[in-house]
XYZ file of C-alpha atoms in Angstrom:
712
model
C 18.555 58.432 51.544
C 18.846 58.640 47.882
C 18.947 54.929 47.431
C 15.613 54.741 49.399
C 13.937 57.256 47.270
C 15.060 55.282 44.197
C 13.466 52.099 45.838
C 10.405 53.756 46.648
C 10.021 55.148 43.019
C 10.709 51.791 41.729
C 8.002 50.230 44.006
C 5.605 52.860 42.820
C 6.456 52.344 39.049
C 6.259 48.591 39.684
C 2.809 48.848 41.181
C 1.568 51.106 38.536
C 2.742 48.539 35.943
C 0.677 45.866 37.743
C -2.312 48.156 37.810
C -1.998 48.841 34.144
C -1.662 44.871 33.579
C -4.914 43.975 35.533
C -7.248 46.609 36.911
C -9.884 44.899 38.914
C -12.032 47.936 40.069
C -15.708 47.477 40.291
C -16.262 50.664 38.228
C -15.054 52.450 35.203
C -11.668 53.737 35.657
C -11.746 56.325 32.814
C -15.300 57.082 31.473
C -13.875 59.460 28.936
C -12.001 56.656 27.207
C -15.298 54.648 26.559
C -16.678 54.932 23.155
C -20.391 55.562 22.310
C -20.704 51.767 20.991
C -19.147 50.554 24.270
C -21.741 52.638 26.445
C -24.455 50.897 24.386
C -23.146 47.358 25.114
C -22.813 48.307 28.739
C -26.594 49.439 28.600
C -27.479 46.245 26.887
C -25.866 44.272 29.700
C -27.714 46.277 32.277
C -30.915 45.902 30.577
C -30.620 42.175 30.320
C -29.640 42.135 33.995
C -32.896 43.797 34.726
C -35.127 41.370 32.881
C -33.462 38.733 34.742
C -33.943 40.566 38.172
C -37.752 41.282 37.484
C -38.276 37.455 36.446
C -39.431 36.770 40.119
C -41.474 39.834 40.424
C -39.175 41.921 42.527
C -36.285 44.312 41.860
C -33.606 43.490 44.239
C -30.541 42.246 42.203
C -31.756 38.721 43.498
C -33.373 35.927 41.367
C -35.593 33.854 43.702
C -35.568 30.359 42.328
C -38.663 28.561 44.058
C -37.417 29.538 47.366
C -34.066 27.710 46.807
C -31.563 29.846 48.344
C -28.479 27.857 47.308
C -29.495 27.913 43.543
C -30.867 31.608 43.802
C -27.746 32.854 45.516
C -25.475 30.986 43.170
C -27.043 32.352 39.886
C -27.821 35.884 41.428
C -24.194 36.104 42.191
C -23.112 35.040 38.609
C -25.662 37.314 37.047
C -25.390 40.589 39.305
C -21.745 40.215 40.386
C -19.768 38.085 38.071
C -21.100 39.895 35.049
C -20.573 43.334 36.466
C -16.902 42.252 37.252
C -16.394 40.928 33.831
C -17.750 44.338 32.002
C -15.644 46.502 34.190
C -12.539 44.290 33.749
C -13.042 44.588 30.029
C -13.453 48.147 29.736
C -10.704 48.853 32.082
C -8.091 46.348 31.112
C -8.393 46.192 27.198
C -7.474 49.187 24.954
C -8.564 47.717 21.567
C -12.124 48.593 20.821
C -12.674 45.296 18.553
C -11.509 43.239 21.525
C -14.103 44.905 24.003
C -16.731 44.644 21.317
C -16.340 40.714 21.066
C -16.102 40.303 24.858
C -19.158 42.485 25.608
C -21.359 41.247 22.799
C -20.711 37.811 23.831
C -21.701 38.425 27.274
C -24.894 40.254 26.062
C -25.771 36.911 23.936
C -25.236 34.682 27.040
C -27.326 37.056 29.167
C -30.244 36.632 26.534
C -29.942 33.023 26.395
C -30.600 33.104 30.322
C -33.760 35.100 29.818
C -34.929 32.892 27.157
C -34.411 29.778 29.429
C -35.983 31.520 32.257
C -39.114 32.143 30.172
C -39.078 28.561 28.997
C -38.405 27.135 32.519
C -35.209 25.594 31.227
C -32.552 27.269 33.182
C -29.507 25.363 33.924
C -28.245 27.184 36.947
C -24.992 25.177 37.359
C -24.260 25.751 33.625
C -25.061 29.483 33.932
C -22.803 29.732 36.890
C -19.897 28.126 34.859
C -20.690 30.264 31.924
C -20.161 33.713 33.628
C -17.375 32.167 35.932
C -15.512 31.079 32.679
C -16.198 34.359 30.830
C -14.456 36.388 33.568
C -11.502 34.021 33.966
C -10.997 33.748 30.327
C -10.859 37.550 30.001
C -8.165 37.511 32.582
C -6.276 34.851 30.947
C -6.216 36.466 27.908
C -4.965 39.789 29.355
C -2.100 38.022 31.261
C -1.111 35.886 28.202
C -2.124 32.684 29.572
C -5.179 32.039 27.502
C -3.740 28.777 25.983
C -2.992 27.207 29.386
C -6.469 28.334 30.484
C -8.195 26.960 27.477
C -6.357 23.597 27.642
C -7.115 23.089 31.291
C -10.767 24.094 31.289
C -12.356 23.036 28.074
C -16.150 22.631 28.340
C -19.373 23.264 26.415
C -19.806 26.456 28.402
C -16.264 27.551 27.249
C -16.983 26.748 23.752
C -20.078 28.824 23.744
C -17.813 31.834 24.781
C -15.824 31.387 21.501
C -16.890 34.704 19.950
C -14.844 36.393 22.619
C -11.624 35.346 20.718
C -12.442 36.891 17.375
C -9.353 38.985 17.751
C -7.329 36.046 19.046
C -6.943 33.581 16.164
C -4.596 31.255 17.977
C -6.450 31.054 20.940
C -9.716 30.621 18.884
C -7.967 27.648 17.248
C -6.803 26.188 20.525
C -10.418 26.351 21.738
C -11.606 24.650 18.584
C -8.881 21.952 18.978
C -10.013 21.200 22.457
C -13.653 21.271 21.757
C -13.126 18.914 18.740
C -11.357 16.544 21.284
C -14.271 16.214 23.728
C -17.453 17.571 21.947
C -16.641 16.863 18.125
C -20.708 16.717 17.394
C -20.733 20.422 18.243
C -17.992 21.423 15.749
C -18.773 19.235 13.145
C -22.295 20.509 12.726
C -20.801 23.774 12.080
C -17.852 22.607 9.882
C -18.687 24.472 6.817
C -18.814 27.815 8.490
C -15.572 27.793 10.362
C -12.924 30.211 9.067
C -10.249 30.424 8.054
C -10.266 26.969 6.073
C -7.393 25.780 8.236
C -9.326 25.799 11.352
C -12.024 23.603 9.750
C -9.040 21.134 8.617
C -7.828 21.098 12.033
C -11.288 20.280 13.490
C -11.550 17.292 10.978
C -8.149 15.893 12.273
C -8.956 16.294 15.916
C -12.558 14.741 15.344
C -11.058 11.993 13.089
C -9.235 10.911 16.288
C -12.030 11.147 18.747
C -15.113 10.436 16.519
C -13.971 8.541 13.261
C -17.487 7.737 12.313
C -18.432 11.235 12.173
C -15.706 11.975 9.605
C -16.559 8.944 7.589
C -20.027 9.879 7.370
C -19.300 13.209 5.950
C -16.728 11.643 3.580
C -19.276 9.591 1.979
C -22.128 12.286 1.985
C -23.014 14.727 -0.956
C -22.966 17.718 1.589
C -20.360 20.524 1.202
C -18.558 18.861 4.318
C -17.683 15.886 2.105
C -15.065 18.167 0.244
C -13.764 19.673 3.373
C -12.988 16.200 4.782
C -11.434 14.912 1.458
C -9.214 17.688 1.046
C -7.476 17.121 4.416
C -3.926 16.227 4.321
C -3.666 14.147 7.485
C -2.651 10.606 6.731
C -5.208 9.211 9.254
C -8.031 11.091 7.510
C -6.771 9.988 4.273
C -6.941 6.550 5.368
C -10.562 7.057 6.578
C -11.521 8.319 3.257
C -9.913 5.268 1.770
C -11.829 2.872 3.923
C -15.072 4.902 2.902
C -14.382 4.178 -0.802
C -13.108 0.517 -0.592
C -14.449 -1.102 2.257
C -17.925 -3.082 2.023
C -18.404 -2.120 5.763
C -16.548 1.072 6.418
C -18.075 1.956 9.628
C -16.661 -1.112 11.139
C -13.519 -1.386 9.079
C -12.152 1.810 10.624
C -11.336 -0.021 13.820
C -8.753 -2.157 12.179
C -6.917 0.592 10.301
C -3.858 -0.036 12.523
C -3.902 -3.791 11.393
C -4.208 -2.681 7.854
C -1.391 -0.108 7.782
C 0.832 -2.660 9.617
C -0.084 -5.481 6.843
C -1.454 -7.589 9.358
C -4.727 -7.719 7.710
C -5.773 -6.947 4.221
C -9.068 -4.981 3.198
C -10.753 -8.095 2.140
C -9.911 -9.864 5.472
C -11.173 -6.909 7.407
C -14.431 -7.035 5.416
C -14.743 -10.709 6.273
C -14.440 -10.134 9.832
C -16.804 -7.198 9.969
C -19.446 -9.170 7.982
C -19.455 -11.850 10.851
C -21.270 -10.455 14.170
C -19.530 -12.857 16.446
C -15.972 -12.398 14.595
C -16.402 -8.793 14.656
C -17.238 -8.504 18.434
C -14.320 -10.860 19.461
C -11.784 -9.049 17.257
C -13.121 -5.726 18.810
C -12.387 -7.193 22.256
C -8.956 -8.495 21.378
C -8.008 -5.045 19.947
C -9.346 -3.075 22.978
C -7.348 -5.331 25.478
C -4.190 -5.068 23.244
C -4.394 -1.197 22.920
C -2.465 1.087 25.139
C -3.823 4.260 23.576
C -6.492 6.151 25.563
C -8.366 7.502 22.603
C -8.344 4.363 20.614
C -9.676 2.393 23.943
C -12.554 5.084 23.955
C -13.486 4.380 20.331
C -13.430 0.673 20.681
C -15.334 0.897 24.053
C -18.019 2.918 22.361
C -18.337 0.549 19.503
C -18.556 -2.446 21.693
C -21.462 -0.824 23.648
C -23.595 -0.895 20.397
C -22.456 -4.478 19.603
C -23.374 -5.921 23.015
C -26.788 -4.843 22.778
C -27.539 -7.625 20.291
C -26.313 -10.174 22.846
C -28.057 -8.755 25.802
C -31.416 -8.459 23.739
C -31.032 -11.935 22.779
C -30.772 -12.949 26.206
C -33.558 -10.869 27.459
C -36.029 -11.849 24.796
C -35.419 -15.726 25.158
C -36.056 -15.349 29.018
C -38.884 -17.978 28.799
C -36.689 -20.500 26.916
C -34.092 -22.952 28.396
C -30.672 -21.778 29.376
C -29.126 -23.661 26.541
C -31.232 -21.701 24.020
C -31.132 -18.404 25.952
C -27.404 -18.155 26.345
C -26.536 -19.790 22.940
C -25.463 -16.593 21.484
C -22.523 -16.131 24.152
C -21.678 -19.770 24.643
C -18.652 -19.567 22.575
C -17.266 -16.590 24.202
C -14.190 -16.401 26.545
C -13.938 -14.610 29.819
C -12.642 -11.493 28.331
C -15.533 -11.391 25.813
C -18.003 -12.286 28.499
C -16.566 -9.514 30.680
C -17.333 -6.752 28.178
C -20.978 -8.307 27.463
C -21.494 -7.448 31.060
C -19.813 -4.128 31.423
C -20.947 -2.756 28.172
C -24.509 -4.231 28.549
C -25.268 -3.086 31.892
C -28.126 -0.581 31.026
C -30.217 -3.438 29.321
C -29.809 -6.489 31.370
C -32.634 -8.577 32.883
C -31.527 -9.794 36.137
C -31.731 -13.410 35.033
C -29.848 -12.422 31.968
C -27.105 -10.884 33.943
C -26.833 -13.872 36.271
C -26.598 -16.187 33.272
C -23.678 -14.133 31.912
C -21.832 -13.722 35.206
C -21.927 -17.391 36.071
C -20.412 -18.339 32.642
C -18.005 -15.561 33.107
C -16.782 -16.883 36.591
C -16.619 -20.546 35.017
C -14.766 -19.179 32.021
C -12.283 -17.029 34.094
C -10.589 -20.192 35.757
C -7.967 -21.104 36.763
C -7.470 -17.150 37.187
C -8.718 -15.120 40.176
C -10.480 -12.211 39.776
C -7.734 -9.895 40.545
C -5.316 -11.336 38.009
C -8.087 -11.332 35.546
C -8.649 -7.421 36.092
C -4.965 -7.045 35.937
C -4.495 -8.697 32.548
C -7.234 -6.402 30.869
C -5.485 -3.448 32.575
C -8.599 -2.866 35.119
C -10.434 -1.515 32.406
C -14.100 -0.762 33.115
C -13.445 -2.519 36.514
C -15.494 0.171 38.671
C -18.539 -0.480 36.257
C -17.955 -4.372 36.795
C -17.834 -3.934 40.597
C -20.882 -1.788 40.604
C -22.859 -4.472 38.504
C -21.635 -7.134 41.027
C -22.932 -5.039 43.724
C -26.329 -4.284 42.087
C -26.921 -8.079 41.363
C -25.446 -9.394 44.503
C -22.596 -11.084 43.029
C -19.807 -9.123 44.507
C -19.035 -11.526 47.423
C -18.620 -14.664 45.005
C -16.409 -12.681 42.724
C -14.054 -11.557 45.664
C -13.880 -14.912 47.068
C -11.956 -15.849 43.928
C -8.977 -13.776 45.389
C -6.692 -13.673 48.168
C -7.474 -11.287 51.090
C -4.460 -9.099 50.138
C -5.605 -8.812 46.548
C -9.357 -8.182 47.557
C -8.086 -5.298 49.766
C -5.972 -3.956 47.008
C -8.952 -3.976 44.615
C -11.218 -2.252 46.874
C -8.565 0.364 47.550
C -8.351 0.882 43.811
C -11.960 0.902 43.384
C -12.523 3.803 45.987
C -9.219 5.660 45.246
C -8.144 8.060 42.609
C -11.445 10.127 42.269
C -9.457 13.190 42.017
C -8.335 13.708 38.530
C -10.620 14.266 35.234
C -13.719 15.546 36.647
C -15.959 13.327 34.535
C -14.182 10.192 35.196
C -14.150 11.296 38.980
C -17.585 11.679 39.085
C -18.563 8.497 37.251
C -16.319 6.532 39.687
C -17.923 7.886 42.637
C -21.325 7.069 41.309
C -20.164 3.495 40.947
C -18.824 3.686 44.639
C -22.111 5.080 45.831
C -24.274 2.587 44.013
C -22.047 -0.287 45.107
C -22.053 0.478 48.704
C -26.088 1.027 48.598
C -26.579 -2.513 46.987
C -23.907 -4.419 48.766
C -25.249 -7.195 51.066
C -22.024 -8.090 52.828
C -21.348 -5.748 55.937
C -17.831 -6.403 55.671
C -17.689 -5.005 52.109
C -19.650 -1.972 53.048
C -17.071 -1.374 56.052
C -14.209 -1.693 53.645
C -15.767 0.854 51.434
C -16.278 3.281 54.270
C -12.630 2.674 55.612
C -11.278 3.434 52.217
C -13.641 6.659 51.671
C -12.480 7.988 54.832
C -8.739 7.310 54.194
C -9.044 9.071 50.850
C -10.937 12.071 52.435
C -8.214 12.557 55.167
C -5.483 12.362 52.446
C -7.433 14.985 50.353
C -7.664 17.356 53.362
C -3.848 17.056 54.007
C -2.910 17.724 50.438
C -5.491 20.421 50.123
C -7.072 18.700 46.937
C -10.386 20.366 47.006
C -12.215 18.109 44.293
C -11.129 14.903 46.003
C -12.106 16.233 49.441
C -15.670 17.310 48.207
C -16.213 13.843 46.437
C -14.958 11.840 49.388
C -16.620 14.107 51.989
C -20.107 13.552 50.262
C -19.600 9.882 49.882
C -18.639 9.588 53.764
C -21.911 11.440 54.767
C -24.076 9.238 52.631
C -22.519 6.080 53.986
C -22.557 7.222 57.655
C -25.215 9.625 58.198
C -28.779 8.706 59.056
C -31.674 9.268 56.599
C -33.035 11.867 58.923
C -29.799 14.104 59.053
C -28.194 13.416 55.660
C -30.147 15.987 53.713
C -29.196 18.662 56.226
C -25.439 17.725 56.107
C -25.382 17.860 52.582
C -27.538 20.837 52.138
C -29.976 18.944 49.652
C -33.769 19.103 50.017
C -35.329 16.101 52.339
C -34.787 12.773 50.463
C -37.459 10.794 52.452
C -40.388 12.592 51.603
C -41.825 15.010 49.115
C -44.585 17.768 49.897
C -47.494 17.790 47.857
C -47.273 21.580 47.482
C -43.896 20.769 45.785
C -45.554 19.176 43.112
C -48.287 21.725 42.391
C -47.945 24.420 39.743
C -48.980 28.200 40.376
C -52.841 27.026 39.708
C -52.461 24.274 42.247
C -52.686 21.616 39.535
C -50.012 18.584 39.447
C -49.132 18.005 35.853
C -47.690 14.702 34.811
C -46.049 13.986 31.500
C -45.570 10.241 30.500
C -43.416 9.075 27.662
C -44.575 6.070 25.670
C -42.153 4.620 22.831
C -43.705 3.460 19.762
C -42.472 -0.127 19.914
C -44.755 -3.176 20.624
C -44.080 -2.796 24.453
C -44.901 0.966 24.346
C -48.076 0.398 22.685
C -49.373 -2.232 24.781
C -48.511 -0.321 27.932
C -50.160 2.645 26.452
C -53.297 0.810 25.789
C -53.203 -0.492 29.411
C -52.817 3.095 30.696
C -55.746 4.402 28.893
C -58.016 1.700 29.997
C -56.849 1.873 33.767
C -58.129 5.603 33.621
C -61.557 4.994 31.992
C -63.070 4.315 35.658
C -65.283 7.460 36.182
C -62.618 9.341 38.089
C -61.004 10.963 35.089
C -61.960 13.310 32.180
C -60.457 12.187 28.924
C -59.417 14.433 26.088
C -57.828 13.086 22.620
C -55.569 15.180 20.712
C -53.742 14.149 17.292
C -50.479 13.471 19.130
C -51.351 12.998 22.839
C -54.138 12.160 25.260
C -55.077 13.857 28.469
C -56.625 12.550 31.573
C -57.690 15.265 34.186
C -58.970 14.154 37.719
C -62.582 15.160 38.572
C -62.110 15.299 42.426
C -61.144 18.240 44.884
C -57.305 17.838 43.984
C -56.358 18.422 40.391
C -54.029 16.184 38.561
C -53.602 16.414 34.762
C -51.632 13.549 32.852
C -50.460 14.159 29.252
C -49.147 11.095 27.577
C -47.861 10.987 23.959
C -49.538 8.474 21.594
C -46.945 5.798 20.760
C -46.926 6.063 17.202
C -44.666 3.959 14.804
C -41.068 4.806 15.143
C -39.691 7.533 14.659
C -43.072 9.437 14.712
C -43.563 8.577 18.309
C -40.483 10.811 19.020
C -42.121 13.548 16.932
C -45.362 13.133 19.033
C -43.384 13.386 22.018
C -41.981 16.751 20.849
C -45.096 17.997 19.962
C -46.695 17.502 23.310
C -43.526 19.085 24.613
C -43.798 22.203 22.664
C -47.710 22.509 23.657
C -46.726 22.346 27.175
C -44.229 25.009 26.827
C -46.758 27.261 24.820
C -49.486 26.703 27.419
C -46.951 27.300 30.289
C -47.588 23.850 31.516
C -44.838 22.670 33.984
C -44.725 18.916 34.622
C -43.707 18.073 38.242
C -43.833 14.230 37.471
C -42.118 12.677 34.606
C -42.618 8.966 33.755
C -40.698 7.100 31.131
C -42.037 3.717 30.102
C -40.037 1.124 28.041
C -36.409 0.141 27.560
C -33.326 2.090 28.502
C -32.519 2.992 24.896
C -35.583 5.001 24.805
C -34.663 6.938 27.961
C -32.501 9.512 25.990
C -35.425 11.072 24.328
C -36.961 11.541 27.804
C -33.956 13.043 29.133
C -33.727 15.728 26.303
C -36.866 17.145 27.545
C -36.594 17.373 31.576
C -36.643 20.793 33.355
C -35.954 22.279 36.597
C -39.791 22.145 37.482
C -39.531 18.221 37.486
C -39.986 16.846 41.077
C -40.332 13.183 40.672
C -38.878 11.371 37.702
C -39.606 7.429 37.259
C -37.513 5.817 34.820
C -38.256 2.269 33.154
C -34.508 1.827 33.342
C -31.634 3.702 34.735
C -28.139 2.400 34.130
C -25.403 4.767 35.414
C -23.532 7.968 35.399
C -24.669 9.505 31.992
C -28.393 9.352 32.764
C -28.022 10.661 36.580
C -25.610 13.224 35.338
C -27.943 14.539 32.846
C -30.944 14.258 35.276
C -29.321 16.277 38.053
C -28.163 18.760 35.623
C -31.489 19.358 33.998
C -33.700 18.709 37.061
C -31.564 19.339 40.209
C -34.313 18.824 42.700
C -35.842 15.798 40.968
C -36.356 12.496 43.245
C -35.943 9.562 41.149
C -37.528 6.030 41.180
C -35.201 3.818 38.776
C -35.028 0.095 38.049
C -31.821 -2.050 37.704
C -33.512 -3.677 34.814
C -36.421 -3.020 32.290
C -39.303 -2.032 34.262
C -42.165 -4.532 34.612
C -45.703 -3.703 34.731
C -46.288 -5.943 37.651
C -44.287 -3.307 39.840
C -44.741 -0.294 37.766
C -48.660 -0.048 38.110
C -48.711 -0.654 41.775
C -46.172 2.331 42.169
C -48.164 4.465 39.967
C -51.435 3.523 41.519
C -49.966 4.340 45.024
C -48.844 7.846 43.804
C -52.392 8.426 42.369
C -54.110 7.633 45.555
C -51.618 9.921 47.747
C -51.992 12.779 45.217
C -55.700 12.516 44.601
C -56.063 12.681 48.504
C -53.670 15.903 48.548
C -51.319 14.324 50.801
C -47.450 14.441 50.866
C -45.497 11.413 49.652
C -43.410 9.560 52.224
C -40.993 7.439 50.338
C -40.107 5.269 53.348
C -43.695 4.572 54.237
C -44.475 4.040 50.567
C -41.848 1.441 49.983
C -42.833 -0.289 53.200
C -46.194 -0.798 52.154
C -45.334 -1.801 48.483
C -42.896 -4.234 49.918
C -45.895 -5.835 51.862
C -48.253 -5.586 48.718
C -45.554 -7.156 46.415
C -44.344 -9.741 48.730
C -42.965 -12.429 46.512
C -42.466 -10.226 43.407
C -38.627 -10.653 43.018
C -38.732 -7.934 40.440
C -39.543 -5.233 43.173
C -36.176 -5.623 44.721
C -34.632 -4.205 41.544
C -36.583 -0.978 42.007
C -34.498 1.846 43.761
C -36.526 4.475 45.724
C -35.423 7.984 45.958
C -34.165 7.775 49.340
C -31.970 4.918 48.643
C -30.801 6.119 45.349
C -27.257 7.070 46.651
C -25.975 7.659 43.013
C -28.368 10.435 42.391
C -28.127 11.856 46.008
C -24.178 12.099 45.233
C -24.576 14.189 42.179
C -27.254 16.418 43.849
C -24.953 17.062 46.753
C -21.830 17.785 44.408
C -23.622 20.121 42.228
C -25.214 21.872 45.266
C -21.685 22.150 46.605
C -20.498 23.709 43.232
C -23.413 26.242 43.649
C -22.361 27.016 47.144
C -18.769 28.420 45.886
C -19.943 32.048 45.835
C -17.544 34.760 46.108
């Protein structure tokens, strides 16, 4: 009996110690322990929650976002449940007043951001959900002394925004800064001179030097305060970068050959000679990339190759009217390795004929190796991008024919598999798989992809790998469900049509925003755009930085287009127009970007949740799609596999105009069928992807919707 009482007392004490360690009550455990300042913080949190609650005009602890229940429920859960959990967890579990102050004031700032973004119609629901989820999880990790582990495994832009929470935990703050410097160095470098203590700034320089050496190099040669911060660093690698900055003729290129310099394989004079020759520099970069076994170095070299390949792709594009000998002269001396990186790094810029010329030369130079042996030699680097491009341009079958059936099977198994690790890489790989399936002409290849997707889905289910299962389950639905059922199965809005009402603002007006770059092409298309609207159906207004066309009929459409001023003033005009639209509460439901893909980034910066149709002159892959789905989750996308052509763009835009001026819903299936008849014989039309066939965007839309559905 005595022993039983001792055990009972021990259990009670143990339970009490657990409660003391982590109190999960949804109320204040001891109101007498709360200071006046803390009560004020809690009141500020409640006030910000009320502001958010009233944003839809109804006080009900639920924010209705355009009748979208998935997004509304997810955001409401984050604002009204997760925030409440966080504040009570903090006041119940932390005794130190300064720690509670840091936690609660950080939360207040994040709630204020939500209110500001709601006012500006720029609320990113997924990001907001992550922010408040991570705030709560970080507080619990700190309490349980597992903060370092949590930060290491959950680094994100949202987590960095919560860094003020860690004011009283300098070691955790440094860990967060280190992890952020590895993944988002540009965020920290802009704040370098304000980072305290100085040792943190020094550590950020070291981490950034590894991931983004050009940033460090730029500051080392500047006249800003950051110059001294970089130059005082004791890291040997940073010192080497400073040496390159001081002694090399082409420091921004020479940095990629520091390993050769340190190993005494190349002198600085020899490096400068290489970097001053465009072809030699490109070839040496490829050789270094293939030889490297370091992940970070491969990332650096890949990023630099992306810049260098633009020259060669633009040469091929601009000379499209010349003979093949002249058009492909710039790449005629390249090996299969070098042509492979022209293809994989230039994918966002290619004209179809440029790609075909580069691919045929690659296939010829690859012999006698087969495709599998070649990819094995380069460690399968960028192979998913390569396979996707082969699918896009209908060259996958000839590439696979170079290898044995067993190798073909193994390659496609690798292509579809392993989408279960790093989130960004997994999503990028899934986009490649989805895009390849949608563009593959060979039924056998499509069936092989489906088979591998289903095998991986079953394996993920058995191993309870939730990320992998979500990815493969979405892919399986996209590939096997009919157009009429896929939206319901994935809980995404209908993909084959768009109601006219969905494009109207509160005043019943459809607002379009059109982006024109200031290069020669942009100016020419802008003039054509204006002339096509001087037909009596539109009222014209001319402003300093933009023009406006307003329809005169029953159904109101207003088109705002920036003037394509000389670069970089074109971008300033776009931003001025954007600011005007915000100030006048104009919410564009249709976004149109004209011009080459390297102008797309400026357009993407200005996307918003109100966008319902986005028409891009070119759309090359994951980065664009991910940004679009994050900023405009309900957008339906028309994109081109190459730079857009006026012979296709104008018929598409004219069709949309006729439909909207009549107040009709858009039926993408019927529209594409009609356009295919109208543009019969125009090979460029085949390079355009309508919303209901854009499986890459549909995948991301479904993936992020699934993320929002994870509501406790």
